[in-house]
mmCIF file of C-alpha atoms in Angstrom:
data_model
loop_
_atom_site.group_PDB
_atom_site.id
_atom_site.type_symbol
_atom_site.label_atom_id
_atom_site.label_comp_id
_atom_site.label_asym_id
_atom_site.label_seq_id
_atom_site.Cartn_x
_atom_site.Cartn_y
_atom_site.Cartn_z
ATOM 1 C CA MET A 20 13.984 -10.298 5.550
ATOM 2 C CA GLU A 21 11.724 -13.131 5.506
ATOM 3 C CA LEU A 22 11.791 -14.040 9.910
ATOM 4 C CA GLY A 23 9.126 -16.917 9.636
ATOM 5 C CA SER A 24 8.592 -20.835 11.563
ATOM 6 C CA LEU A 25 9.467 -23.556 9.257
ATOM 7 C CA GLN A 26 7.035 -25.565 11.020
ATOM 8 C CA ASP A 27 4.560 -23.345 10.343
ATOM 9 C CA PRO A 28 4.756 -21.232 7.731
ATOM 10 C CA SER A 29 1.525 -19.568 7.836
ATOM 11 C CA LYS A 30 3.667 -16.836 10.695
ATOM 12 C CA ALA A 31 5.770 -14.856 10.292
ATOM 13 C CA THR A 32 7.568 -11.762 10.162
ATOM 14 C CA PHE A 33 8.689 -9.247 7.625
ATOM 15 C CA SER A 34 11.520 -6.793 7.925
ATOM 16 C CA PHE A 35 11.343 -3.795 5.737
ATOM 17 C CA VAL A 36 14.643 -1.654 5.347
ATOM 18 C CA ASP A 37 14.251 1.803 4.723
ATOM 19 C CA GLU A 38 11.014 2.212 4.900
ATOM 20 C CA ASP A 39 8.479 4.373 7.874
ATOM 21 C CA HIS A 40 4.758 4.032 8.655
ATOM 22 C CA THR A 41 3.625 6.107 5.410
ATOM 23 C CA LEU A 42 4.134 2.295 3.331
ATOM 24 C CA ALA A 43 4.216 -0.198 6.855
ATOM 25 C CA ASN A 44 -0.103 1.189 7.112
ATOM 26 C CA ALA A 45 -1.149 1.139 4.243
ATOM 27 C CA VAL A 46 0.739 -2.610 3.252
ATOM 28 C CA ARG A 47 -1.432 -3.560 6.628
ATOM 29 C CA PHE A 48 -4.865 -2.001 5.189
ATOM 30 C CA SER A 49 -4.030 -4.064 2.625
ATOM 31 C CA LEU A 50 -3.536 -7.261 4.520
ATOM 32 C CA ASN A 51 -5.924 -6.714 6.846
ATOM 33 C CA GLN A 52 -9.190 -6.141 3.630
ATOM 34 C CA ASP A 53 -7.530 -10.688 2.206
ATOM 35 C CA PRO A 54 -9.398 -13.083 4.767
ATOM 36 C CA ARG A 55 -6.728 -15.446 4.917
ATOM 37 C CA VAL A 56 -5.394 -12.583 7.498
ATOM 38 C CA SER A 57 -6.506 -14.071 11.044
ATOM 39 C CA PHE A 58 -3.625 -10.144 12.243
ATOM 40 C CA CYS A 59 -1.289 -8.052 10.887
ATOM 41 C CA GLY A 60 0.162 -5.014 12.134
ATOM 42 C CA TYR A 61 3.957 -4.000 11.956
ATOM 43 C CA SER A 62 6.266 -2.217 14.287
ATOM 44 C CA ILE A 63 9.094 0.282 14.314
ATOM 45 C CA PRO A 64 11.893 -0.889 16.386
ATOM 46 C CA HIS A 65 13.325 2.312 17.386
ATOM 47 C CA PRO A 66 12.355 6.290 15.976
ATOM 48 C CA SER A 67 15.651 6.246 13.949
ATOM 49 C CA ASP A 68 15.906 3.377 12.393
ATOM 50 C CA ALA A 69 14.642 2.948 9.450
ATOM 51 C CA ARG A 70 13.325 -0.269 9.379
ATOM 52 C CA VAL A 71 9.786 -1.432 10.142
ATOM 53 C CA ASN A 72 8.626 -5.033 10.972
ATOM 54 C CA ILE A 73 6.033 -6.679 9.468
ATOM 55 C CA ARG A 74 3.618 -10.005 11.311
ATOM 56 C CA VAL A 75 1.435 -12.070 9.243
ATOM 57 C CA GLN A 76 -0.658 -14.249 10.205
ATOM 58 C CA THR A 77 -2.892 -15.992 8.198
ATOM 59 C CA THR A 78 -5.584 -18.664 8.578
ATOM 60 C CA GLY A 79 -3.365 -22.290 6.603
ATOM 61 C CA ASP A 80 -1.919 -20.667 4.008
ATOM 62 C CA PRO A 81 2.500 -18.889 4.096
ATOM 63 C CA ALA A 82 2.465 -15.842 5.038
ATOM 64 C CA ARG A 83 4.831 -15.045 2.346
ATOM 65 C CA GLU A 84 2.187 -15.196 -0.737
ATOM 66 C CA VAL A 85 -0.698 -13.801 1.323
ATOM 67 C CA LEU A 86 2.070 -10.809 1.929
ATOM 68 C CA LYS A 87 3.013 -10.698 -1.554
ATOM 69 C CA ASP A 88 -0.871 -10.691 -3.082
ATOM 70 C CA GLY A 89 -1.183 -8.114 0.067
ATOM 71 C CA CYS A 90 1.087 -5.610 -1.846
ATOM 72 C CA GLN A 91 -0.098 -6.840 -5.495
ATOM 73 C CA ASN A 92 -3.666 -5.576 -4.620
ATOM 74 C CA LEU A 93 -1.954 -2.414 -2.300
ATOM 75 C CA MET A 94 -0.565 -1.756 -5.869
ATOM 76 C CA LEU A 95 -3.651 -1.949 -7.697
ATOM 77 C CA MET A 96 -5.343 0.440 -5.364
ATOM 78 C CA CYS A 97 -2.210 2.979 -5.983
ATOM 79 C CA GLN A 98 -2.794 2.902 -9.606
ATOM 80 C CA HIS A 99 -6.072 3.123 -10.000
ATOM 81 C CA VAL A 100 -5.962 5.893 -7.144
ATOM 82 C CA ARG A 101 -3.272 7.822 -9.481
ATOM 83 C CA SER A 102 -5.756 7.138 -12.504
ATOM 84 C CA ILE A 103 -8.525 8.768 -10.779
ATOM 85 C CA PHE A 104 -6.755 11.393 -10.287
ATOM 86 C CA ASP A 105 -4.992 12.825 -12.691
ATOM 87 C CA LYS A 106 -8.274 12.819 -14.947
ATOM 88 C CA ALA A 107 -9.302 14.305 -12.954
ATOM 89 C CA VAL A 108 -6.125 17.483 -13.243
ATOM 90 C CA ASP A 109 -7.241 16.950 -17.002
ATOM 91 C CA ASP A 110 -10.992 17.474 -16.285
ATOM 92 C CA CYS A 111 -10.269 20.841 -14.899
ATOM 93 C CA ARG A 112 -7.488 21.492 -17.194
ATOM 94 C CA LYS A 113 -10.050 21.743 -19.617
ATOM 95 C CA ASN A 114 -12.243 23.213 -18.119
ATOM 96 C CA ASN A 115 -9.995 25.738 -17.023
ATOM 97 C CA HIS A 116 -9.058 26.072 -20.395
ATOM 98 C CA MET A 117 -12.243 27.102 -21.860
ATOM 99 C CA GLU A 118 -13.159 29.646 -19.171
ATOM 100 C CA MET A 119 -10.284 31.364 -19.362
ATOM 101 C CA GLU A 120 -10.896 31.356 -23.673
ATOM 102 C CA THR A 121 -14.748 32.985 -22.636
ATOM 103 C CA SER A 122 -13.289 35.657 -20.533
ATOM 104 C CA ILE A 123 -11.000 36.259 -23.239
ATOM 105 C CA ASP A 124 -13.577 36.247 -25.553
ATOM 106 C CA ASP A 125 -15.938 38.619 -23.276
#
C-alpha cells in the first residue's frame, strides 16, 4: 500500500504486510545506494504487527519508481550472491570428492 502525497510524488510511505526487519533493512540499504534518494528509512509500527513502513523521499523522481528500481537492484544482488554461493558449494563438493577418492586409494 502506498501512502503518499498527491501533490508531490517524490515523497511517499509504502506499507509492506507480513514483512519484518529482514526485508525492510535490505530495501533501505538498496535505496540508499541510489543517488536519486534523499531519504529512506523504515519503521515497524508495533512488534506484534507484521507490517513495515518504508519512507522514500527522492530528489524529484517519483518515489514509486525509485522503490521499484531499488527492489529490482536488490533482486539482482540476491541472485548474484546466490550464484556465487552455489559455485562455492559445488567447488567444495568437488574438492571433498577428490580428497575422498585420494584417501580411498591410499
